[in-house]
C-alpha cells in the first residue's frame, strides 16, 4: 500500500496530519506463530465486544427492511407468516384459503414451540441449534410457497447449515461454528445446506445456554466472523446472530464498531414476529443490504454470481485462491467503468475492523464480458476502506490523487532507471449502475441503510462516543501496473540489493519530482518486478 504525504516546498502546503484511523486498543499486528496469532485474535474479539459493541440498537432490525411504498407486499408476507406461526403454536388449523401446507410446517412449528418454553436458561446449548434452524426453515418454506402462489418477489432463501458445532475446512484454526446461515436461489429445495466453508456463509450463529452469556457469545461471533472477511472479498459488512436460551440478538459488524439489536424473546409473540420480519427482509432486500458489494461479483465458469442467489454450491471444501471475482472499477476523472476478472487474490482482509484492504491480480474483460486472452497484461486491483475527509472526492490524503500526480509526472518524462506504480483506473466505488454522485460507497451510505445520519467522532477524546459516532471511511478502488512479487521472493543477496537500490532511487525521485514522501515503507509494500530476467524494485 502507498501511504504518502506532500513534501513542503516553495509555494506548496503539506497535507494535514493523519486523522484517527481506528478505535484504540485493538491490535492489528499478529505474532509469528499460529498459537500467538490465535491468542491475539481472541483478545481482539473480546476487546471489540467489550469496548466497541453497542447494544440495543433497534435500527439494526430495520436495516434490511423495505425502503419504498412498493414493498407493501413484503409487509403483508411478514404478517401472513407470523400469523401462520401463531396459529400453529396455538394448535389452530390454517385457514382453508391458505396456500401453505400444514403437514410441511407442523414439524418446524413443533420445534419452535419447544424453543418458546426454554426460558432464560437451558441445561445444554445443543438443542438451540435445531430450534433456531427450525425457525429459519419455517420462514423459508412459507416464502417459497408465497413466491409460487402469491407472486411475492422473493430474491433468495436463507437456509441453515446441515451441520452444527462444526469446523469449517477453509481456515487453519480449530474454531467450531455452532451454525451457519447460507443464501440459496429461491428455486432451491428448502432444506439444511451441506456446506462446511466460511466462503459460503451469509452469517454465523453462536449459541449459549444462558441469557447472561450474551457477551461471551458475541465475542465468539466476532472472532469467527473474521474468517468470513478473509474468505469473502465481496463483503462490505457482516451480519451475525447470537442465541442465548430464548433470546436472539442480531449483530451488524462494521469497519469500526459492532451494532447489536435488542433481544428478540422467542417466548413472546412480539419477539417471534421480529425474527420473522428479519428473515423475510433478508430474503427480499437488495444485495447491498445483505452486506455484499454489488460491484464485485463472485463468478463461476458459467458466469453465475451469488448476488442472484447462486453461491459456491454445496462443496465441503474450497480453495480460496481459486475464487474469482468480476470487479467494476470506476474512474473519478473519466467517469467511465472498466470491468476486470481476477486471476488470483494476493491479499485478503484479516480483521473485523479497519480498512479491509484486498488486492487482486486481474485482467480486463472483453466486450462480451469474458476474461481477456492469456497474453493480456495483468494488473493489480487494490480495494480498501481508508479514513477520509469530507467531501470524500476532495480528500487531500487520497492515495488516488498521489498516484495521479506520479502518473502525470512520469508520463511526460519517463524515468530510465526505475519502475514506478502506474495508475490505470482510480476512483470511489459507486453503488448505483448510473454512477450517480450520491451513490458513492462510504460509511454514510451504510448508515443510510440504518435510517440515521452518522456523526463525526467527538473532538474531545475524553468524551464517550455513541454508536452513531463513527469515523468516515470511503470505499476506494485502484487499478495499477506492473504486477510485482513480495520482496520475500528475492533469490539471493545480489537481487535484494538491486531491488532495494531501485526502490530508493524511486523514492528519492518521488520527493524531487513530485513533492511526495512515502511514509509507510515496509517489507509489505516493496515489490519485486522481474522483466527479461532483470529485477527491479517498486513500492
Short mmCIF file of C-alpha atoms in Angstrom, two decimals:
data_model
loop_
_atom_site.label_atom_id
_atom_site.label_comp_id
_atom_site.label_asym_id
_atom_site.label_seq_id
_atom_site.Cartn_x
_atom_site.Cartn_y
_atom_site.Cartn_z
CA UNK A 1 0.00 0.00 0.00
CA UNK A 2 1.12 3.57 -0.54
CA UNK A 3 0.71 5.96 2.37
CA UNK A 4 2.17 9.30 1.32
CA UNK A 5 2.18 12.98 2.10
CA UNK A 6 3.28 16.02 0.15
CA UNK A 7 6.70 17.42 0.98
CA UNK A 8 6.61 21.18 1.69
CA UNK A 9 8.38 23.25 -0.92
CA UNK A 10 8.30 26.83 -2.12
CA UNK A 11 4.65 27.82 -2.55
CA UNK A 12 3.32 24.39 -1.53
CA UNK A 13 1.49 23.08 1.50
CA UNK A 14 1.95 19.88 3.40
CA UNK A 15 -1.02 17.57 3.70
CA UNK A 16 -2.91 17.54 7.02
CA UNK A 17 -1.91 15.20 9.79
CA UNK A 18 -3.46 11.75 9.67
CA UNK A 19 -6.86 11.53 11.30
CA UNK A 20 -7.69 8.80 13.77
CA UNK A 21 -7.55 5.55 11.81
CA UNK A 22 -9.33 3.22 14.16
CA UNK A 23 -10.53 2.51 17.67
CA UNK A 24 -7.76 2.49 20.24
CA UNK A 25 -6.65 -0.68 21.97
CA UNK A 26 -7.26 -3.04 19.04
CA UNK A 27 -4.13 -4.88 17.92
CA UNK A 28 -3.64 -5.18 14.15
CA UNK A 29 -0.20 -6.80 14.13
CA UNK A 30 -0.19 -10.54 14.56
CA UNK A 31 2.52 -12.71 16.06
CA UNK A 32 4.64 -15.09 14.07
CA UNK A 33 3.34 -18.36 15.49
CA UNK A 34 -0.09 -19.84 14.92
CA UNK A 35 -0.71 -20.02 18.66
CA UNK A 36 0.31 -16.38 19.16
CA UNK A 37 -1.90 -15.19 16.30
CA UNK A 38 -4.83 -17.10 17.75
CA UNK A 39 -4.21 -15.65 21.19
CA UNK A 40 -4.14 -12.08 19.85
CA UNK A 41 -7.23 -12.70 17.68
CA UNK A 42 -9.18 -13.87 20.73
CA UNK A 43 -8.06 -10.83 22.72
CA UNK A 44 -9.08 -8.53 19.86
CA UNK A 45 -12.52 -10.11 19.65
CA UNK A 46 -13.05 -9.75 23.40
CA UNK A 47 -11.87 -6.12 23.34
CA UNK A 48 -14.23 -5.32 20.49
CA UNK A 49 -17.16 -6.97 22.27
CA UNK A 50 -16.31 -5.10 25.49
CA UNK A 51 -15.47 -1.66 24.09
CA UNK A 52 -16.87 -1.19 20.61
CA UNK A 53 -20.08 -3.22 20.58
CA UNK A 54 -23.18 -1.09 21.06
CA UNK A 55 -26.23 -2.89 22.47
CA UNK A 56 -29.94 -2.30 22.00
CA UNK A 57 -29.60 -0.64 18.59
CA UNK A 58 -33.11 -1.21 17.26
CA UNK A 59 -32.16 0.24 13.85
CA UNK A 60 -30.28 -3.00 13.12
CA UNK A 61 -33.59 -4.83 12.76
CA UNK A 62 -34.77 -2.33 10.11
CA UNK A 63 -31.53 -2.25 8.13
CA UNK A 64 -32.66 -4.82 5.57
CA UNK A 65 -36.26 -3.64 5.56
CA UNK A 66 -38.28 -2.13 2.71
CA UNK A 67 -37.41 1.44 1.75
CA UNK A 68 -40.26 2.28 -0.63
CA UNK A 69 -44.04 2.05 -0.82
CA UNK A 70 -43.91 -0.68 -3.46
CA UNK A 71 -42.68 -3.10 -0.80
CA UNK A 72 -46.09 -3.39 0.81
CA UNK A 73 -46.16 -7.00 -0.37
CA UNK A 74 -43.17 -7.70 1.89
CA UNK A 75 -45.02 -6.30 4.89
CA UNK A 76 -48.05 -8.42 4.00
CA UNK A 77 -45.84 -11.52 3.74
CA UNK A 78 -44.35 -10.86 7.17
CA UNK A 79 -47.82 -10.52 8.66
CA UNK A 80 -49.06 -13.67 6.97
CA UNK A 81 -46.10 -15.82 8.03
CA UNK A 82 -46.20 -14.52 11.61
CA UNK A 83 -49.97 -15.17 11.81
CA UNK A 84 -49.46 -18.67 10.43
CA UNK A 85 -46.83 -19.41 13.05
CA UNK A 86 -49.01 -18.12 15.88
CA UNK A 87 -51.96 -20.21 14.68
CA UNK A 88 -49.89 -23.40 14.64
CA UNK A 89 -48.35 -22.64 18.04
CA UNK A 90 -51.86 -22.19 19.41
CA UNK A 91 -52.95 -25.53 17.93
CA UNK A 92 -55.30 -23.95 15.39
CA UNK A 93 -55.70 -25.25 11.84
CA UNK A 94 -54.73 -22.98 9.00
CA UNK A 95 -57.50 -21.22 7.11
CA UNK A 96 -58.77 -23.03 4.04
CA UNK A 97 -57.74 -20.07 1.91
CA UNK A 98 -54.13 -20.54 2.94
CA UNK A 99 -51.84 -21.93 0.25
CA UNK A 100 -49.40 -23.16 2.90
CA UNK A 101 -49.09 -26.87 3.68
CA UNK A 102 -49.89 -27.66 7.30
CA UNK A 103 -48.17 -31.03 7.04
CA UNK A 104 -44.96 -29.35 5.88
CA UNK A 105 -44.97 -26.63 8.51
CA UNK A 106 -46.07 -28.53 11.64
CA UNK A 107 -42.70 -30.26 12.33
CA UNK A 108 -40.93 -26.88 12.30
CA UNK A 109 -43.70 -25.27 14.36
CA UNK A 110 -43.25 -28.03 16.94
CA UNK A 111 -39.52 -27.28 17.08
CA UNK A 112 -40.27 -23.59 17.59
CA UNK A 113 -42.87 -24.45 20.23
CA UNK A 114 -40.21 -26.26 22.25
CA UNK A 115 -38.00 -23.19 21.95
CA UNK A 116 -40.72 -20.93 23.38
CA UNK A 117 -40.66 -22.97 26.61
CA UNK A 118 -36.95 -22.97 27.42
CA UNK A 119 -36.94 -19.75 29.47
CA UNK A 120 -33.77 -17.77 30.26
CA UNK A 121 -31.61 -20.84 30.80
CA UNK A 122 -31.20 -24.37 29.45
CA UNK A 123 -29.01 -27.22 30.64
CA UNK A 124 -27.26 -27.56 27.24
CA UNK A 125 -26.96 -25.30 24.23
CA UNK A 126 -27.11 -28.09 21.63
CA UNK A 127 -30.96 -28.19 21.35
CA UNK A 128 -30.87 -24.49 20.50
CA UNK A 129 -29.20 -25.33 17.17
CA UNK A 130 -32.24 -27.27 15.97
CA UNK A 131 -34.70 -24.77 17.47
CA UNK A 132 -33.07 -21.93 15.54
CA UNK A 133 -32.74 -23.99 12.34
CA UNK A 134 -36.41 -24.95 12.59
CA UNK A 135 -37.45 -21.30 12.77
CA UNK A 136 -35.35 -20.41 9.71
CA UNK A 137 -36.75 -23.35 7.73
CA UNK A 138 -40.32 -22.48 8.73
CA UNK A 139 -39.96 -19.00 7.24
CA UNK A 140 -38.17 -20.33 4.14
CA UNK A 141 -40.98 -22.83 3.42
CA UNK A 142 -43.57 -20.05 3.73
CA UNK A 143 -41.62 -17.73 1.44
CA UNK A 144 -41.12 -20.39 -1.21
CA UNK A 145 -44.85 -21.11 -1.22
CA UNK A 146 -45.67 -17.40 -1.46
CA UNK A 147 -43.22 -16.93 -4.33
CA UNK A 148 -45.09 -19.59 -6.29
CA UNK A 149 -48.70 -18.89 -5.27
CA UNK A 150 -48.76 -15.19 -4.41
CA UNK A 151 -46.15 -13.86 -6.87
CA UNK A 152 -44.15 -12.46 -3.96
CA UNK A 153 -40.80 -11.14 -5.14
CA UNK A 154 -38.51 -13.46 -3.19
CA UNK A 155 -34.92 -12.88 -4.27
CA UNK A 156 -33.37 -15.72 -2.30
CA UNK A 157 -33.84 -18.20 0.53
CA UNK A 158 -31.93 -18.03 3.81
CA UNK A 159 -31.21 -21.57 4.99
CA UNK A 160 -29.35 -23.08 7.96
CA UNK A 161 -26.32 -25.33 7.67
CA UNK A 162 -26.75 -29.09 7.80
CA UNK A 163 -24.02 -29.49 10.38
CA UNK A 164 -23.88 -27.80 13.76
CA UNK A 165 -20.87 -27.28 16.00
CA UNK A 166 -18.51 -27.91 13.06
CA UNK A 167 -15.04 -26.85 12.00
CA UNK A 168 -15.01 -25.06 8.60
CA UNK A 169 -12.47 -26.54 6.23
CA UNK A 170 -11.18 -23.36 4.57
CA UNK A 171 -9.25 -21.93 7.54
CA UNK A 172 -6.34 -23.31 9.53
CA UNK A 173 -7.63 -22.62 13.03
CA UNK A 174 -9.57 -25.12 15.13
CA UNK A 175 -12.59 -22.94 15.83
CA UNK A 176 -16.00 -24.57 15.64
CA UNK A 177 -19.04 -22.72 14.35
CA UNK A 178 -22.33 -23.51 16.09
CA UNK A 179 -24.47 -22.93 13.00
CA UNK A 180 -24.17 -21.07 9.70
CA UNK A 181 -26.71 -19.31 7.52
CA UNK A 182 -26.47 -19.68 3.75
CA UNK A 183 -28.09 -17.97 0.80
CA UNK A 184 -29.60 -20.07 -1.98
CA UNK A 185 -31.71 -19.44 -5.05
CA UNK A 186 -35.46 -19.41 -4.47
CA UNK A 187 -35.81 -22.47 -6.72
CA UNK A 188 -33.62 -24.48 -4.35
CA UNK A 189 -35.31 -27.11 -2.19
CA UNK A 190 -35.95 -25.90 1.35
CA UNK A 191 -33.50 -27.91 3.41
CA UNK A 192 -30.41 -27.54 5.52
CA UNK A 193 -27.29 -26.82 3.47
CA UNK A 194 -24.38 -29.25 3.39
CA UNK A 195 -21.54 -26.74 3.19
CA UNK A 196 -18.56 -26.55 5.54
CA UNK A 197 -16.75 -23.39 4.45
CA UNK A 198 -16.64 -19.76 5.61
CA UNK A 199 -16.54 -18.68 1.96
CA UNK A 200 -20.15 -19.83 1.51
CA UNK A 201 -21.65 -18.37 4.69
CA UNK A 202 -24.01 -15.42 4.78
CA UNK A 203 -23.69 -15.24 8.55
CA UNK A 204 -22.80 -17.18 11.69
CA UNK A 205 -24.99 -18.06 14.66
CA UNK A 206 -23.36 -18.64 18.05
CA UNK A 207 -25.45 -20.13 20.88
CA UNK A 208 -25.17 -20.14 24.67
CA UNK A 209 -27.28 -21.92 27.26
CA UNK A 210 -27.90 -18.86 29.45
CA UNK A 211 -29.24 -15.44 28.59
CA UNK A 212 -26.48 -13.93 30.73
CA UNK A 213 -23.80 -15.31 28.38
CA UNK A 214 -24.51 -12.79 25.61
CA UNK A 215 -21.12 -11.08 25.92
CA UNK A 216 -19.26 -14.38 25.56
CA UNK A 217 -21.41 -15.38 22.59
CA UNK A 218 -20.80 -12.01 20.90
CA UNK A 219 -17.04 -12.31 21.39
CA UNK A 220 -17.06 -15.71 19.70
CA UNK A 221 -19.25 -14.41 16.87
CA UNK A 222 -16.80 -11.59 16.20
CA UNK A 223 -13.81 -13.95 16.35
CA UNK A 224 -15.28 -16.45 13.90
CA UNK A 225 -16.68 -13.80 11.56
CA UNK A 226 -13.13 -12.56 10.95
CA UNK A 227 -12.66 -15.66 8.80
CA UNK A 228 -15.62 -14.61 6.68
CA UNK A 229 -13.85 -11.37 5.79
CA UNK A 230 -10.72 -13.37 4.95
CA UNK A 231 -12.57 -15.69 2.60
CA UNK A 232 -15.16 -13.32 1.11
CA UNK A 233 -13.70 -10.30 -0.64
CA UNK A 234 -17.14 -9.11 -1.76
CA UNK A 235 -18.36 -8.18 1.73
CA UNK A 236 -18.86 -4.54 2.81
CA UNK A 237 -20.17 -5.52 6.23
CA UNK A 238 -21.24 -8.70 8.00
CA UNK A 239 -24.38 -9.96 9.69
CA UNK A 240 -24.31 -12.41 12.58
CA UNK A 241 -26.57 -13.73 15.33
CA UNK A 242 -26.30 -14.98 18.87
CA UNK A 243 -28.88 -17.17 20.59
CA UNK A 244 -28.84 -17.20 24.38
CA UNK A 245 -31.56 -19.56 25.64
CA UNK A 246 -34.82 -17.96 24.40
CA UNK A 247 -33.23 -14.63 23.35
CA UNK A 248 -31.98 -13.87 19.83
CA UNK A 249 -29.63 -10.95 19.12
CA UNK A 250 -28.70 -9.72 15.65
CA UNK A 251 -25.33 -8.05 15.04
CA UNK A 252 -24.02 -5.91 12.19
CA UNK A 253 -20.22 -5.75 12.04
CA UNK A 254 -18.91 -2.51 10.50
CA UNK A 255 -15.38 -1.18 9.99
CA UNK A 256 -15.17 0.48 13.41
CA UNK A 257 -18.00 -0.88 15.54
CA UNK A 258 -20.43 -3.73 16.10
CA UNK A 259 -24.12 -2.84 16.42
CA UNK A 260 -26.31 -5.30 18.32
CA UNK A 261 -30.10 -5.37 18.29
CA UNK A 262 -32.33 -5.61 21.36
CA UNK A 263 -33.19 -9.15 22.46
CA UNK A 264 -35.90 -10.90 20.47
CA UNK A 265 -37.59 -13.14 23.02
CA UNK A 266 -38.87 -16.30 21.33
CA UNK A 267 -41.14 -16.90 24.31
CA UNK A 268 -43.03 -13.74 23.33
CA UNK A 269 -45.13 -13.19 20.22
CA UNK A 270 -43.53 -9.79 19.54
CA UNK A 271 -40.06 -11.36 19.51
CA UNK A 272 -41.15 -14.11 17.14
CA UNK A 273 -42.70 -11.58 14.77
CA UNK A 274 -39.48 -9.53 14.75
CA UNK A 275 -37.43 -12.61 13.83
CA UNK A 276 -39.90 -13.49 11.05
CA UNK A 277 -39.59 -9.92 9.78
CA UNK A 278 -35.78 -10.06 9.73
CA UNK A 279 -35.67 -13.36 7.83
CA UNK A 280 -38.24 -12.16 5.28
CA UNK A 281 -36.37 -8.90 4.75
CA UNK A 282 -33.10 -10.76 4.18
CA UNK A 283 -34.89 -12.86 1.56
CA UNK A 284 -36.40 -9.92 -0.33
CA UNK A 285 -33.99 -6.98 0.04
CA UNK A 286 -31.33 -5.74 -2.37
CA UNK A 287 -27.87 -7.29 -2.24
CA UNK A 288 -26.19 -4.24 -0.70
CA UNK A 289 -28.40 -4.55 2.40
CA UNK A 290 -27.00 -8.05 2.93
CA UNK A 291 -23.51 -6.59 3.18
CA UNK A 292 -22.40 -7.72 -0.27
CA UNK A 293 -20.71 -5.40 -2.75
CA UNK A 294 -22.85 -5.26 -5.92
CA UNK A 295 -19.84 -4.01 -7.92
CA UNK A 296 -17.82 -7.13 -7.04
CA UNK A 297 -19.46 -10.37 -8.13
CA UNK A 298 -18.22 -13.86 -7.47
CA UNK A 299 -18.13 -15.74 -10.76
CA UNK A 300 -18.18 -19.37 -11.73
CA UNK A 301 -17.38 -20.96 -15.06
CA UNK A 302 -20.85 -20.11 -16.37
CA UNK A 303 -20.60 -16.53 -15.07
CA UNK A 304 -23.28 -17.09 -12.43
CA UNK A 305 -22.90 -14.90 -9.37
CA UNK A 306 -24.04 -15.18 -5.81
CA UNK A 307 -25.99 -11.93 -5.98
CA UNK A 308 -28.70 -13.78 -7.89
CA UNK A 309 -28.77 -16.49 -5.27
CA UNK A 310 -26.20 -18.87 -6.77
CA UNK A 311 -23.29 -19.29 -4.39
CA UNK A 312 -20.32 -21.58 -4.01
CA UNK A 313 -22.53 -24.62 -4.23
CA UNK A 314 -22.53 -27.33 -1.63
CA UNK A 315 -18.83 -28.14 -1.68
CA UNK A 316 -17.49 -29.24 1.70
CA UNK A 317 -14.15 -27.58 0.97
CA UNK A 318 -12.98 -24.76 -1.27
CA UNK A 319 -9.68 -23.34 -2.46
CA UNK A 320 -9.89 -19.65 -1.56
CA UNK A 321 -7.20 -18.78 -4.10
CA UNK A 322 -9.41 -20.29 -6.81
CA UNK A 323 -12.34 -17.92 -6.13
CA UNK A 324 -12.74 -15.42 -8.97
CA UNK A 325 -14.44 -12.04 -8.91
CA UNK A 326 -15.81 -9.79 -11.60
CA UNK A 327 -15.00 -6.26 -10.42
CA UNK A 328 -16.32 -2.95 -11.74
CA UNK A 329 -13.67 -0.23 -11.45
CA UNK A 330 -14.90 3.34 -11.79
CA UNK A 331 -12.56 6.23 -12.58
CA UNK A 332 -13.48 9.51 -10.92
CA UNK A 333 -11.77 11.62 -13.60
CA UNK A 334 -13.07 9.99 -16.78
CA UNK A 335 -16.43 8.90 -15.38
CA UNK A 336 -16.02 5.51 -17.06
CA UNK A 337 -16.16 1.99 -15.66
CA UNK A 338 -13.85 -0.86 -16.67
CA UNK A 339 -14.68 -4.40 -15.56
CA UNK A 340 -11.96 -6.88 -14.65
CA UNK A 341 -11.93 -10.57 -13.76
CA UNK A 342 -9.50 -11.61 -11.07
CA UNK A 343 -6.96 -14.37 -11.61
CA UNK A 344 -5.83 -14.65 -8.02
CA UNK A 345 -6.21 -12.95 -4.67
CA UNK A 346 -2.93 -11.70 -3.20
CA UNK A 347 -4.28 -10.01 -0.05
CA UNK A 348 -7.44 -10.58 1.98
CA UNK A 349 -8.96 -8.59 4.81
CA UNK A 350 -7.78 -10.18 8.06
CA UNK A 351 -9.71 -8.28 10.72
CA UNK A 352 -13.24 -7.27 11.63
CA UNK A 353 -12.12 -3.63 11.93
CA UNK A 354 -10.06 -1.35 9.75
CA UNK A 355 -9.53 -0.71 6.06
CA UNK A 356 -10.35 -4.25 4.88
CA UNK A 357 -7.69 -3.95 2.19
CA UNK A 358 -7.92 -6.57 -0.55
CA UNK A 359 -5.59 -6.93 -3.54
CA UNK A 360 -6.07 -8.98 -6.70
CA UNK A 361 -4.22 -9.79 -9.89
CA UNK A 362 -6.72 -9.35 -12.71
CA UNK A 363 -7.25 -8.86 -16.44
CA UNK A 364 -9.82 -6.67 -18.21
CA UNK A 365 -12.95 -8.24 -19.65
CA UNK A 366 -13.70 -8.23 -23.36
CA UNK A 367 -16.79 -6.58 -24.82
CA UNK A 368 -18.66 -9.88 -24.45
CA UNK A 369 -17.91 -9.92 -20.71
CA UNK A 370 -15.44 -12.81 -20.81
CA UNK A 371 -11.90 -12.55 -19.47
CA UNK A 372 -9.29 -11.27 -21.90
CA UNK A 373 -6.79 -13.58 -23.57
CA UNK A 374 -3.92 -15.07 -21.59
CA UNK A 375 -1.35 -12.71 -23.15
CA UNK A 376 -3.12 -9.53 -21.99
CA UNK A 377 -1.15 -7.56 -19.41
CA UNK A 378 -2.16 -8.33 -15.85
CA UNK A 379 -2.96 -5.54 -13.43
CA UNK A 380 -3.24 -5.18 -9.66
CA UNK A 381 -6.56 -4.08 -8.16
CA UNK A 382 -6.48 -2.63 -4.67
CA UNK A 383 -9.80 -2.33 -2.83
CA UNK A 384 -9.91 -0.63 0.57
CA UNK A 385 -11.87 1.49 3.05
CA UNK A 386 -9.38 4.13 4.28
CA UNK A 387 -10.37 7.00 6.60
CA UNK A 388 -11.40 10.08 4.63
CA UNK A 389 -12.11 13.76 4.88
CA UNK A 390 -15.49 15.05 3.77
CA UNK A 391 -16.23 15.53 0.90
CA UNK A 392 -14.52 12.25 0.09
CA UNK A 393 -13.92 13.12 -3.57
CA UNK A 394 -11.71 16.04 -2.49
CA UNK A 395 -9.80 14.30 0.28
CA UNK A 396 -6.20 15.64 0.19
CA UNK A 397 -4.90 12.37 1.64
CA UNK A 398 -6.42 10.17 -1.07
CA UNK A 399 -3.93 7.66 -2.41
CA UNK A 400 -5.62 8.02 -5.79
CA UNK A 401 -4.62 11.67 -6.04
CA UNK A 402 -0.98 10.94 -5.25
CA UNK A 403 -0.88 8.17 -7.84
CA UNK A 404 -2.34 10.56 -10.43
CA UNK A 405 0.45 13.04 -9.69
CA UNK A 406 3.06 10.29 -10.11
CA UNK A 407 1.49 9.07 -13.36
CA UNK A 408 1.16 12.53 -14.88
CA UNK A 409 4.71 13.48 -13.89
CA UNK A 410 6.45 10.42 -15.28
CA UNK A 411 4.32 10.07 -18.41
CA UNK A 412 5.68 13.45 -19.51
CA UNK A 413 9.26 12.47 -18.71
CA UNK A 414 9.59 8.67 -18.39
CA UNK A 415 12.33 7.57 -15.97
CA UNK A 416 15.08 5.33 -17.29
CA UNK A 417 16.49 3.92 -14.06
CA UNK A 418 13.48 2.71 -12.08
CA UNK A 419 9.96 1.31 -12.35
CA UNK A 420 7.07 3.16 -10.76
CA UNK A 421 3.43 2.25 -9.99
CA UNK A 422 1.29 3.30 -12.95
CA UNK A 423 -2.29 4.26 -12.17
CA UNK A 424 -4.72 2.95 -14.77
CA UNK A 425 -8.06 3.45 -13.02
CA UNK A 426 -8.69 5.23 -9.74
CA UNK A 427 -11.97 6.08 -8.15
CA UNK A 428 -14.60 5.67 -5.48
CA UNK A 429 -16.91 2.70 -5.66
CA UNK A 430 -20.36 3.70 -6.95
CA UNK A 431 -23.24 1.52 -5.79
CA UNK A 432 -25.61 2.78 -8.49
CA UNK A 433 -25.23 1.48 -12.04
CA UNK A 434 -25.63 5.06 -13.31
CA UNK A 435 -22.65 6.16 -11.19
CA UNK A 436 -24.58 8.98 -9.51
CA UNK A 437 -22.60 11.15 -7.13
CA UNK A 438 -24.90 10.26 -4.23
CA UNK A 439 -24.15 6.59 -4.73
CA UNK A 440 -20.51 6.84 -3.58
CA UNK A 441 -19.87 3.98 -1.15
CA UNK A 442 -18.91 5.37 2.25
CA UNK A 443 -19.70 4.86 5.92
CA UNK A 444 -22.51 7.36 5.36
CA UNK A 445 -24.02 5.08 2.70
CA UNK A 446 -24.14 2.22 5.22
CA UNK A 447 -25.69 4.49 7.85
CA UNK A 448 -28.34 5.42 5.31
CA UNK A 449 -29.43 1.77 5.41
CA UNK A 450 -29.82 2.16 9.18
CA UNK A 451 -32.05 5.18 8.62
CA UNK A 452 -29.88 7.57 10.65
CA UNK A 453 -27.08 10.03 9.99
CA UNK A 454 -23.54 9.28 11.05
CA UNK A 455 -21.89 11.73 13.46
CA UNK A 456 -18.19 12.57 13.49
CA UNK A 457 -16.12 11.26 16.37
CA UNK A 458 -16.00 13.69 19.31
CA UNK A 459 -13.06 16.10 19.22
CA UNK A 460 -12.72 15.61 22.96
CA UNK A 461 -11.05 12.22 23.41
CA UNK A 462 -12.43 12.00 26.94
CA UNK A 463 -16.00 12.17 25.67
CA UNK A 464 -17.54 8.74 25.11
CA UNK A 465 -18.91 8.31 21.58
CA UNK A 466 -22.36 6.89 20.89
CA UNK A 467 -22.95 4.23 18.27
CA UNK A 468 -23.71 6.97 15.73
CA UNK A 469 -20.25 8.49 16.21
CA UNK A 470 -18.26 6.71 13.52
CA UNK A 471 -15.18 7.54 11.53
CA UNK A 472 -15.91 8.43 7.92
CA UNK A 473 -14.42 5.92 5.52
CA UNK A 474 -14.52 5.92 1.72
CA UNK A 475 -14.58 2.78 -0.41
CA UNK A 476 -11.81 3.29 -2.98
CA UNK A 477 -10.62 1.06 -5.79
CA UNK A 478 -7.35 1.44 -7.67
CA UNK A 479 -6.06 -0.38 -10.76
CA UNK A 480 -2.28 -0.31 -11.22
CA UNK A 481 0.57 -1.94 -13.10
CA UNK A 482 3.05 -3.60 -13.19
CA UNK A 483 2.33 -6.72 -11.16
CA UNK A 484 5.10 -7.36 -8.65
CA UNK A 485 6.05 -10.04 -6.15
CA UNK A 486 6.80 -9.81 -2.47
CA UNK A 487 10.32 -8.75 -1.57
CA UNK A 488 10.47 -12.01 0.36
CA UNK A 489 10.75 -13.79 -3.02
CA UNK A 490 14.23 -12.45 -3.79
CA UNK A 491 16.57 -15.26 -4.78
CA UNK A 492 19.83 -14.03 -3.23
CA UNK A 493 21.61 -11.07 -1.63
CA UNK A 494 22.53 -9.57 -5.01
CA UNK A 495 18.91 -9.42 -6.14
CA UNK A 496 17.88 -7.93 -2.80
CA UNK A 497 20.47 -5.15 -3.15
CA UNK A 498 19.34 -4.40 -6.72
CA UNK A 499 15.70 -4.22 -5.67
CA UNK A 500 16.33 -2.00 -2.64
CA UNK A 501 18.63 0.31 -4.60
CA UNK A 502 16.00 0.86 -7.26
CA UNK A 503 13.26 1.38 -4.68
CA UNK A 504 15.43 4.04 -3.01
CA UNK A 505 16.09 5.74 -6.35
CA UNK A 506 12.36 5.90 -6.95
CA UNK A 507 11.62 7.32 -3.52
CA UNK A 508 14.29 10.00 -3.94
CA UNK A 509 12.88 10.93 -7.32
CA UNK A 510 9.37 10.93 -5.90
CA UNK A 511 10.35 13.65 -3.43
CA UNK A 512 12.31 15.65 -6.02
CA UNK A 513 9.93 15.36 -8.99
CA UNK A 514 6.51 15.07 -7.37
CA UNK A 515 6.90 16.59 -3.90
CA UNK A 516 5.64 13.37 -2.32
CA UNK A 517 7.11 11.45 0.58
CA UNK A 518 6.11 7.85 1.22
CA UNK A 519 5.52 7.41 4.97
CA UNK A 520 4.96 3.69 5.31
CA UNK A 521 7.87 1.80 3.78
CA UNK A 522 7.94 -1.84 4.84
CA UNK A 523 8.51 -5.34 3.51
CA UNK A 524 4.79 -5.45 2.71
CA UNK A 525 4.91 -2.69 0.11
CA UNK A 526 8.22 -3.05 -1.69
CA UNK A 527 7.56 -5.31 -4.64
CA UNK A 528 9.91 -7.12 -6.98
CA UNK A 529 9.21 -6.72 -10.70
CA UNK A 530 11.16 -9.06 -12.97
CA UNK A 531 11.39 -8.13 -16.63
CA UNK A 532 13.53 -10.10 -19.08
CA UNK A 533 15.29 -11.78 -16.18
CA UNK A 534 16.25 -8.50 -14.51
CA UNK A 535 14.92 -7.45 -11.11
CA UNK A 536 13.55 -4.05 -10.18
CA UNK A 537 12.03 -2.64 -7.03
CA UNK A 538 8.87 -0.57 -6.82
CA UNK A 539 6.62 0.48 -3.94
#
